[in-house]
Short mmCIF file of C-alpha atoms in Angstrom, two decimals:
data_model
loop_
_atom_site.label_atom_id
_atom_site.label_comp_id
_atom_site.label_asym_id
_atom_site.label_seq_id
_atom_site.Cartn_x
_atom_site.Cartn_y
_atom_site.Cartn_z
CA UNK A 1 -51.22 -60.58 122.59
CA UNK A 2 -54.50 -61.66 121.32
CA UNK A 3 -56.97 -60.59 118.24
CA UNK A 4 -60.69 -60.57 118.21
CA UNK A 5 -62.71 -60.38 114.92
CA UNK A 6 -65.79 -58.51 115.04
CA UNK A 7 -67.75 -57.48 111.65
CA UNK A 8 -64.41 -58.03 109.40
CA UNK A 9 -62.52 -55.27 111.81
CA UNK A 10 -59.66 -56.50 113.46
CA UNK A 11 -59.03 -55.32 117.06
CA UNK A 12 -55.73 -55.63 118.90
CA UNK A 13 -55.70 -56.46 122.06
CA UNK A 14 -52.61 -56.23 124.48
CA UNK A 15 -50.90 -58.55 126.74
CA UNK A 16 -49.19 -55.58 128.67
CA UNK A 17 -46.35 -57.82 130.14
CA UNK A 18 -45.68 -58.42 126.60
CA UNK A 19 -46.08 -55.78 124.85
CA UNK A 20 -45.26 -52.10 125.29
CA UNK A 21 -43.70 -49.05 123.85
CA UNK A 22 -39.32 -49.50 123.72
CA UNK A 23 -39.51 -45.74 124.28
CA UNK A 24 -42.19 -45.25 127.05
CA UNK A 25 -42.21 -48.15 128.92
CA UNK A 26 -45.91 -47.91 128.77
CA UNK A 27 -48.19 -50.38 129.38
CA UNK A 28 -51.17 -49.10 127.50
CA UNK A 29 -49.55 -49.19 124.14
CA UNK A 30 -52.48 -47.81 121.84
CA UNK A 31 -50.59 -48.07 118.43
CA UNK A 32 -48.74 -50.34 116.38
CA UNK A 33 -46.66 -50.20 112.90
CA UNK A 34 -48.21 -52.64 110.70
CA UNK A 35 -44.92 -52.31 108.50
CA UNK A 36 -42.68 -53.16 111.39
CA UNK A 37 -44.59 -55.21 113.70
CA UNK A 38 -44.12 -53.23 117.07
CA UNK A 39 -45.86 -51.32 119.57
CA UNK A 40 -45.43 -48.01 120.65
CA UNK A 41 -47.01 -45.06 122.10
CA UNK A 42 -49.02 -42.03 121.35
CA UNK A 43 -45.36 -39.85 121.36
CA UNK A 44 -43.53 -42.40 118.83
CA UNK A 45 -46.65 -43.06 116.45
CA UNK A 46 -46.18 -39.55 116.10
CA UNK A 47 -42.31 -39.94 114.76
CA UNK A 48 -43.33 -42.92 113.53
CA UNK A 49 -45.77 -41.48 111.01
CA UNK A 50 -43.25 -38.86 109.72
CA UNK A 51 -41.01 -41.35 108.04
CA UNK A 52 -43.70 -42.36 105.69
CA UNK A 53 -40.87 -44.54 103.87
CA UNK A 54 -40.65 -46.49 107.08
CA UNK A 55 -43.75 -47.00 108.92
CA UNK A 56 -47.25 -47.12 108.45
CA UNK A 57 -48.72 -46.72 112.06
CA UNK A 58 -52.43 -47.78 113.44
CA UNK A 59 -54.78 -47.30 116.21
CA UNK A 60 -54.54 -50.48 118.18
CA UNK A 61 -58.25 -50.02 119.26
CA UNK A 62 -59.62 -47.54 116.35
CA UNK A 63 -58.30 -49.03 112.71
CA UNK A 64 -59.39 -51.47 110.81
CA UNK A 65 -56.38 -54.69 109.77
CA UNK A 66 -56.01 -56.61 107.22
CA UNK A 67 -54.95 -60.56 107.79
CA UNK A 68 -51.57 -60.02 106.18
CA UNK A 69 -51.11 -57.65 108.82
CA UNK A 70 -52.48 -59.48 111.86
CA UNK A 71 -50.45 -62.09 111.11
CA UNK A 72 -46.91 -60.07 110.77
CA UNK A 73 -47.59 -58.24 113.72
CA UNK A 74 -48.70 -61.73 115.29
CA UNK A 75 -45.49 -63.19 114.38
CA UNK A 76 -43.06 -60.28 115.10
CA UNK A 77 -44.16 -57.92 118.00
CA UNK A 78 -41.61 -55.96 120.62
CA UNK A 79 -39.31 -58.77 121.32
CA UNK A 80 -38.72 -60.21 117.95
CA UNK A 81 -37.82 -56.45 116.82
CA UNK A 82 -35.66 -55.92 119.50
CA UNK A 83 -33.14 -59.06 118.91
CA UNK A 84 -33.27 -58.44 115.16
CA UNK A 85 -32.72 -54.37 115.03
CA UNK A 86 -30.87 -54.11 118.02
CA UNK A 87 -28.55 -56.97 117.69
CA UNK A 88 -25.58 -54.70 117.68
CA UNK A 89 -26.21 -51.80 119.11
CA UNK A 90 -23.42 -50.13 121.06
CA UNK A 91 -23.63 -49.70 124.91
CA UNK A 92 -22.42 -46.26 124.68
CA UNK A 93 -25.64 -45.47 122.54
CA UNK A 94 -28.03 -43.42 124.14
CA UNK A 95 -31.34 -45.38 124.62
CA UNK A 96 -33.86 -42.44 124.88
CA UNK A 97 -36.92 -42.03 126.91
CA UNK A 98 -40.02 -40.47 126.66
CA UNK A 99 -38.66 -37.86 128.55
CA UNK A 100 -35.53 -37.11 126.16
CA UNK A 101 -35.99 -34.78 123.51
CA UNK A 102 -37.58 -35.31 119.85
CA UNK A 103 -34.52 -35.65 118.11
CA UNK A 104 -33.14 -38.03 120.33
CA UNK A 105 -35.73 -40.17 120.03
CA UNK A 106 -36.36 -39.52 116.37
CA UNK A 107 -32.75 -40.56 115.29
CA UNK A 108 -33.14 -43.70 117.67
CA UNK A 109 -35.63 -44.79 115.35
CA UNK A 110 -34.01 -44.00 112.48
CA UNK A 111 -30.78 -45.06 113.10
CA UNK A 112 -32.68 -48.50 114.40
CA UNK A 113 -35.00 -48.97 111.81
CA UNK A 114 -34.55 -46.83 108.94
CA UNK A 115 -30.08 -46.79 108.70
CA UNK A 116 -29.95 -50.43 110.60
CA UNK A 117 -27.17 -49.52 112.21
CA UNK A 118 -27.56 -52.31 114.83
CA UNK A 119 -27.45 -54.86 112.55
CA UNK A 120 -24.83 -53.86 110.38
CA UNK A 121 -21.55 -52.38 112.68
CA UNK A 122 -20.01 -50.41 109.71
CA UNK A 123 -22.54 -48.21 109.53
CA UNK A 124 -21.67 -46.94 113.08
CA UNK A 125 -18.12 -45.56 111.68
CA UNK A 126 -19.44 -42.09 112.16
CA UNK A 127 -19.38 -42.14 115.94
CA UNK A 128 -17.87 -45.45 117.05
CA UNK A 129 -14.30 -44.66 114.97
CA UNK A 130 -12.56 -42.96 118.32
CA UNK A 131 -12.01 -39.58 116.22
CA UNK A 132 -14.07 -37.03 114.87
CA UNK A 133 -13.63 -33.64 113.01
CA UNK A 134 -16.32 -31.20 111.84
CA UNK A 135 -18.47 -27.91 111.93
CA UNK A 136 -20.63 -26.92 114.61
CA UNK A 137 -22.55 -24.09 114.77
CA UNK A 138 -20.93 -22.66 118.66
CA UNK A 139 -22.75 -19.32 120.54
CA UNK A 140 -20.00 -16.72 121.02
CA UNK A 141 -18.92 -16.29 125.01
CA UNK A 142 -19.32 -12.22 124.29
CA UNK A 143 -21.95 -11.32 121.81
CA UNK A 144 -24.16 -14.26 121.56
CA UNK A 145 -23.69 -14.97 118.18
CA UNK A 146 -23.79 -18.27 116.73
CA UNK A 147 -20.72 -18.87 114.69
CA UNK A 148 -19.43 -21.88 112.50
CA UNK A 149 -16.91 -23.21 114.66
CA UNK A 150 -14.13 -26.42 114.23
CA UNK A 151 -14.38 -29.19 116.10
CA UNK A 152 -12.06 -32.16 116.65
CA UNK A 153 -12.70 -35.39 119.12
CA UNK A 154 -9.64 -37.41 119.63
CA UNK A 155 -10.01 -40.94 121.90
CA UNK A 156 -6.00 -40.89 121.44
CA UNK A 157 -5.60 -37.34 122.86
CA UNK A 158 -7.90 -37.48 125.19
CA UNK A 159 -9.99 -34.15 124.22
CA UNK A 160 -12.52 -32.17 122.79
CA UNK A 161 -11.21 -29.32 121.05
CA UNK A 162 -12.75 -25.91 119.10
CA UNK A 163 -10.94 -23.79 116.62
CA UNK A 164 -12.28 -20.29 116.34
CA UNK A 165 -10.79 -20.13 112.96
CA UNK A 166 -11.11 -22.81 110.19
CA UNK A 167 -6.84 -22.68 109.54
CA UNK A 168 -6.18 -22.17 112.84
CA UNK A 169 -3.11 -24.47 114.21
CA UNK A 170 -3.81 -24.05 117.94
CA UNK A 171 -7.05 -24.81 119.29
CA UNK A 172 -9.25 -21.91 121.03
CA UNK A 173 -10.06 -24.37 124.29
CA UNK A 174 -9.14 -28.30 125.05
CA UNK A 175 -12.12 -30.28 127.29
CA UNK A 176 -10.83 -33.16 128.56
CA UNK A 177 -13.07 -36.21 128.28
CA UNK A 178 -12.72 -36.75 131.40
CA UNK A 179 -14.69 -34.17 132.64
CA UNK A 180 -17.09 -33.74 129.73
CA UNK A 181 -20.61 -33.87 129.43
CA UNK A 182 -23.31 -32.53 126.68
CA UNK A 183 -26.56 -33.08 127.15
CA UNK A 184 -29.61 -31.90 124.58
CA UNK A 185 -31.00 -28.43 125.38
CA UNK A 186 -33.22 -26.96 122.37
CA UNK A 187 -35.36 -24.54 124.48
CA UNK A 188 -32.97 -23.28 126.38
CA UNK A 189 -30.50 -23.10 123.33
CA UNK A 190 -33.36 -22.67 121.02
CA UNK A 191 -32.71 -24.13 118.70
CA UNK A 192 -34.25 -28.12 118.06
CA UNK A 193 -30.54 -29.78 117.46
CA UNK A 194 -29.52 -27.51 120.66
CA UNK A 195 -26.48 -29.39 122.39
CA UNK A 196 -24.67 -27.83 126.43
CA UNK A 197 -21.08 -29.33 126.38
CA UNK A 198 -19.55 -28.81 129.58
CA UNK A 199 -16.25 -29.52 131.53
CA UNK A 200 -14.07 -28.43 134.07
CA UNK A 201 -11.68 -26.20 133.10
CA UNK A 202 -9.26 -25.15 136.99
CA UNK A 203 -11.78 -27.46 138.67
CA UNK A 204 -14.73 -24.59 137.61
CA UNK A 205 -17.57 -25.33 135.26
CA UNK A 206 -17.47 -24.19 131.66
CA UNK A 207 -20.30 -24.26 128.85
CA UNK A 208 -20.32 -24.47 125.15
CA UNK A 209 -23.62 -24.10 123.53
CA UNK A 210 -23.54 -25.49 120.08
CA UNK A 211 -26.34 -26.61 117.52
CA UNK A 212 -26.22 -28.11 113.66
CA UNK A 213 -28.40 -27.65 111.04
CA UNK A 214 -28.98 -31.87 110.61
CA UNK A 215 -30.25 -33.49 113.95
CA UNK A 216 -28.52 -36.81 112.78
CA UNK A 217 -25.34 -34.83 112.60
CA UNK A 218 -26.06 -33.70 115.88
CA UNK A 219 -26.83 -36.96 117.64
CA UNK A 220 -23.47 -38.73 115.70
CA UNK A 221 -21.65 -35.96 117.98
CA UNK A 222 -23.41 -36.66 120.83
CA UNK A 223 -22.68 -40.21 120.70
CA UNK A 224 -19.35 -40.01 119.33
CA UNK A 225 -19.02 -37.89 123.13
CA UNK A 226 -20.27 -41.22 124.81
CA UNK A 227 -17.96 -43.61 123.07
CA UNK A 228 -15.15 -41.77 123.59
CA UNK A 229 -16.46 -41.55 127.23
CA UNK A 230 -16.99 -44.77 127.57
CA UNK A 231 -13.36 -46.10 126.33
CA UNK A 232 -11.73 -43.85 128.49
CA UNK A 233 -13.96 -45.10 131.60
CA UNK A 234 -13.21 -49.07 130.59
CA UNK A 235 -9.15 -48.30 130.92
CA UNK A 236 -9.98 -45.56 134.18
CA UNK A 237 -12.07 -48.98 135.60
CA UNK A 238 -11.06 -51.78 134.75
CA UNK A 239 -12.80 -54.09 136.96
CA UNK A 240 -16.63 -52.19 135.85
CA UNK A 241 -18.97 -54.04 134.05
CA UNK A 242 -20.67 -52.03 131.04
CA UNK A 243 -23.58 -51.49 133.59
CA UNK A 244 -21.94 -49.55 135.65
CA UNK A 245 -19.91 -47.74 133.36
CA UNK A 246 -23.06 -46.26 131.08
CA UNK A 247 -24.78 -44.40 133.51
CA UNK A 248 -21.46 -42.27 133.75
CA UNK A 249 -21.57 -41.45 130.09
CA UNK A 250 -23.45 -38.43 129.96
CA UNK A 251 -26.22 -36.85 132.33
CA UNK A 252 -28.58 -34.31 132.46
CA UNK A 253 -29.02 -31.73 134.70
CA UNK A 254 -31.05 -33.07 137.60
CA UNK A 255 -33.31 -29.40 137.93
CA UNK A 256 -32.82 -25.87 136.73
CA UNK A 257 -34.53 -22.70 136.28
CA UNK A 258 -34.41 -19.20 138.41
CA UNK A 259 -34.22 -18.72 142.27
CA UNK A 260 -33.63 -15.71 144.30
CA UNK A 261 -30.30 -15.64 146.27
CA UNK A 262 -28.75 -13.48 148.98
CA UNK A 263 -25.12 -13.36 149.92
CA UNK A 264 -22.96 -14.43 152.50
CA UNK A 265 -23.39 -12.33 155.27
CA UNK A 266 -27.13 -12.41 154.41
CA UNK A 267 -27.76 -8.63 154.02
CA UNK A 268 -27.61 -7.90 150.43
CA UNK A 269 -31.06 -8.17 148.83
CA UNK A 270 -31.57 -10.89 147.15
CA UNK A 271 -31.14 -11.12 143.40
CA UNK A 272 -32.81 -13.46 140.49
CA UNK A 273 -30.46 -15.82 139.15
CA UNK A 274 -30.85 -19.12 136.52
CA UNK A 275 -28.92 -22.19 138.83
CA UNK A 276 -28.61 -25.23 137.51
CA UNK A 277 -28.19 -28.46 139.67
CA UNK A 278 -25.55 -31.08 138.04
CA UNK A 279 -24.69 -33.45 140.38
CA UNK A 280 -23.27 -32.11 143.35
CA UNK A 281 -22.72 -28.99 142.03
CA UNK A 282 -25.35 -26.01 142.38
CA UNK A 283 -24.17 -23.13 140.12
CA UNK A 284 -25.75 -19.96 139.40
CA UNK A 285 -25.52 -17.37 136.56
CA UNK A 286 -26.75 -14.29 135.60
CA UNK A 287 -28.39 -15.41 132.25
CA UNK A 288 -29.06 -19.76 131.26
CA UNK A 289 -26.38 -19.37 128.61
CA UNK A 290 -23.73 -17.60 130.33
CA UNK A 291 -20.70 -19.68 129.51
CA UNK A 292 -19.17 -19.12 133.57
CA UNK A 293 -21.04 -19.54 136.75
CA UNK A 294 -21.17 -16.93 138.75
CA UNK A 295 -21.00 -19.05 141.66
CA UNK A 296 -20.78 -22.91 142.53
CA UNK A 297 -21.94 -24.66 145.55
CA UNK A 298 -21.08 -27.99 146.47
CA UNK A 299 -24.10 -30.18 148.27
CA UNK A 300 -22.45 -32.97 150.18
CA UNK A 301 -24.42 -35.76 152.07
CA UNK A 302 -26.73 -35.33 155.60
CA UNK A 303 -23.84 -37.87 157.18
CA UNK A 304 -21.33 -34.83 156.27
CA UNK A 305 -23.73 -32.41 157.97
CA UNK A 306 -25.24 -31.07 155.03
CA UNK A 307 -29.35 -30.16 155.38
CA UNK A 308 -32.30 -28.99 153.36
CA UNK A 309 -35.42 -27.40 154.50
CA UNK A 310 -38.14 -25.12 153.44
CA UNK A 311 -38.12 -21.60 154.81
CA UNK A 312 -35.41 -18.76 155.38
CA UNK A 313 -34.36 -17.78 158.73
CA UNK A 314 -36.76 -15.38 160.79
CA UNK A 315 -34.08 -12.63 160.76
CA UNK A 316 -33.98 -12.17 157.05
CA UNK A 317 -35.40 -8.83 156.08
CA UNK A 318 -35.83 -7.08 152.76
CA UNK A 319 -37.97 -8.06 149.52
CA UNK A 320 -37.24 -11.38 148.39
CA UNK A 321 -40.01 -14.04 146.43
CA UNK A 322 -42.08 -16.22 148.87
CA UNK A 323 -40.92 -19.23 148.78
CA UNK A 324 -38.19 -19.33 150.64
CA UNK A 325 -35.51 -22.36 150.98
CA UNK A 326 -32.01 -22.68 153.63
CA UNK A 327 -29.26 -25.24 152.63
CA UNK A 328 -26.91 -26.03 155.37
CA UNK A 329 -23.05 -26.91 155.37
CA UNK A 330 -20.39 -27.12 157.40
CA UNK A 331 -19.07 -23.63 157.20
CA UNK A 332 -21.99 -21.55 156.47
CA UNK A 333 -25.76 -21.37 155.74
CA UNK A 334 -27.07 -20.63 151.82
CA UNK A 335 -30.49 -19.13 151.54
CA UNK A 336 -32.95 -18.89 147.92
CA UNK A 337 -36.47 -17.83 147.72
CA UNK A 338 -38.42 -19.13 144.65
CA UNK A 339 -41.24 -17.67 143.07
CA UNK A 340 -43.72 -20.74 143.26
CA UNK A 341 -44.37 -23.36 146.03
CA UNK A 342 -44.37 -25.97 143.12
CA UNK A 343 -41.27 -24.66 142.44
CA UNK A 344 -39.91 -24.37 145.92
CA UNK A 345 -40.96 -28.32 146.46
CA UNK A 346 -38.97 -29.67 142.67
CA UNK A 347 -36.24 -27.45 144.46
CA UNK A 348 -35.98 -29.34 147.90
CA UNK A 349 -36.82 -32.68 146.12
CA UNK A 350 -33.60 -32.23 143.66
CA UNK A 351 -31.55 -31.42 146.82
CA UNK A 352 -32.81 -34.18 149.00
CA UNK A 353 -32.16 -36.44 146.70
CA UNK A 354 -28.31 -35.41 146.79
CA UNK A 355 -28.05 -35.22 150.26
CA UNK A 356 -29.65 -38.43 150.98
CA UNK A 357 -27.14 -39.89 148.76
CA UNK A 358 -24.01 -40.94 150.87
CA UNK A 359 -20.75 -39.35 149.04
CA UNK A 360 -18.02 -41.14 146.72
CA UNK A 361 -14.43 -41.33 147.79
CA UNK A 362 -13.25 -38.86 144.38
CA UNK A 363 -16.55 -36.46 146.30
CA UNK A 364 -14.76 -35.39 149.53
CA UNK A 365 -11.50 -34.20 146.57
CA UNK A 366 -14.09 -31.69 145.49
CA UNK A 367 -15.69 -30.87 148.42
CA UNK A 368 -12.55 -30.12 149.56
CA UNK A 369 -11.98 -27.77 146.87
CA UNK A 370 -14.99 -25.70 147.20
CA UNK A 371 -13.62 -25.43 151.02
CA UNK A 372 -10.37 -23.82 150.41
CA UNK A 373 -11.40 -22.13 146.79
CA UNK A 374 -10.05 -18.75 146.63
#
């Protein structure tokens, strides 16, 4: 980082192996907080500016600085933040990314800067204490309706469980952590604090769609999921560094949206469906929040004799969209047309990636599952 004077207006310069945005990664970080001394991006300055109480944000390359301000930004900058407000900060804590949703990325900030909860450990107590008990707003399996629903998180027991009445003793459904997963879906859900839980429930994939009215509330759920995650995942491997272990937390979906698909024999027409790609798992539904799949199809490795190419077989007749794709097992041929080529290509690209990925030992238990499902 250097500075240049030029007629009494101070213009920031950036070292871009110093300096860039925690969110983005960015080199070309064009704005800084003059209140905090860091860098970030076009996205953050944006967050940034909403908490008025916490940041005052500048145009690296537009605004005018004052030499108090040049030399606190001189003397903190993106490092010096880093060890001071993140001294503490859990491993289980989500780090977000530009590509994570606002609230994600808005309560990182908060919770860094505004709450300091990474320099003072007792202010994590609402997600780190191994239990957790409140309301969540949870859509209804039937009608659609979102209803205020109980939830409890227990390290101890293991689970995730709902209530569909406030005095009730037994609990509606029990996820156990160690299949669970939420990850942040607002459009989908819409709603902004939108949250997909999902587990395994007779080795078949479940969803709960559930929002609150306060996005911190929200993301204290969220990463009350991840601890709880986490602990069970140190005592399930013992020998795993926290490296390993964090990328297991909680994942998104690696592509979804709606394909065409035919059936088995490949003679029914072929009918619009929402999949969703999680993991190894490609499930289908009639409607994105439909709480079962209607289907699930498990993508193995090319080693295993799995394949992926563009294009249906010659022989299929009948209307389907244009874009056509074939995914090949050992026991049987699957077959989805999309409606784009762009989407046809983020389709095979999501797939490839899975098959080029050789399989996990726990993998060949599910695949054979899906083998001899009923």
């Amino acid at each position: 980082l250097f500075i240049s004077r030029s007629s009494h207006k101070f213009i920031l310069h950036l070292n871009m192996q110093v300096a860039s945005c925690f969110l983005l990664s960015s080199s070309e970080p064009d704005w800084v907080s003059v209140t905090l001394g860091v860098f970030v991006c076009q996205g953050c300055s944006l967050i940034h500016r909403s908490i008025e109480s916490l940041s005052q944000v500048k145009s690296v390359l537009q605004d005018t600085f004052e030499d108090k301000e040049v030399e606190f930004i001189t003397s903190m900058g993106n490092e010096a933040a880093k060890a001071k407000y993140e001294q503490l900060a859990p491993p289980f804590y989500h780090r977000p990314s530009h590509t994570d949703c606002r609230i994600l990325r808005e309560q990182w900030i908060r919770a860094k800067y505004e709450r300091q909860e990474f320099i003072h450990i007792e202010k994590q107590e609402p997600y780190s204490a191994g239990y957790r008990e409140g309301f969540l707003w949870k859509r209804g399996r039937d009608n659609g309706q979102f209803l205020s629903r109980k939830f409890i998180l227990s390290e101890r027991e293991r689970a995730l469980k709902y209530f569909n009445k406030h005095d009730a003793r037994e609990p509606k459904a029990i996820m156990r952590i160690e299949t669970l997963n939420a990850t942040f879906q607002p459009a989908k859900i819409g709603n902004p604090c939108g949250l997909q839980i999902t587990y395994l429930r007779d080795n078949s994939t479940r969803n709960i769609f559930v929002y609150h009215e306060d996005s911190k509330e929200m993301v204290d759920w969220f990463t009350a999921i991840r601890a709880a995650r986490f602990h069970y995942q140190k005592v399930a491997f013992p020998g795993a560094n926290d490296e390993d272990l964090v990328p297991r937390l909680t994942r998104n979906f690696m592509k979804e949206g709606f394909m065409e698909k035919t059936g088995p024999r490949h003679t029914e027409g072929f009918k619009k469906r929402w999949f969703t790609m999680d993991d190894r798992r490609l499930m289908y539904f009639k409607d994105p929040l439909d709480a079962y799949a209607r289907g699930e199809v498990f993508i193995g490795s090319k080693e295993n004799r799995y394949t992926v190419v563009a294009g249906l077989p010659p022989s299929i007749q009948g209307y389907h969209w244009k874009y056509g794709i074939t995914i090949g097992t050992p026991d049987r041929k699957f077959l989805f047309a999309c409606e784009t080529e762009a989407e046809q290509k983020d389709w095979i690209a999501a797939f490839q990636r899975v098959v080029n990925r050789p399989m996990m030992p726990q993998e060949y238990a599910v695949e054979a599952y899906f083998k001899h499902k009923p």
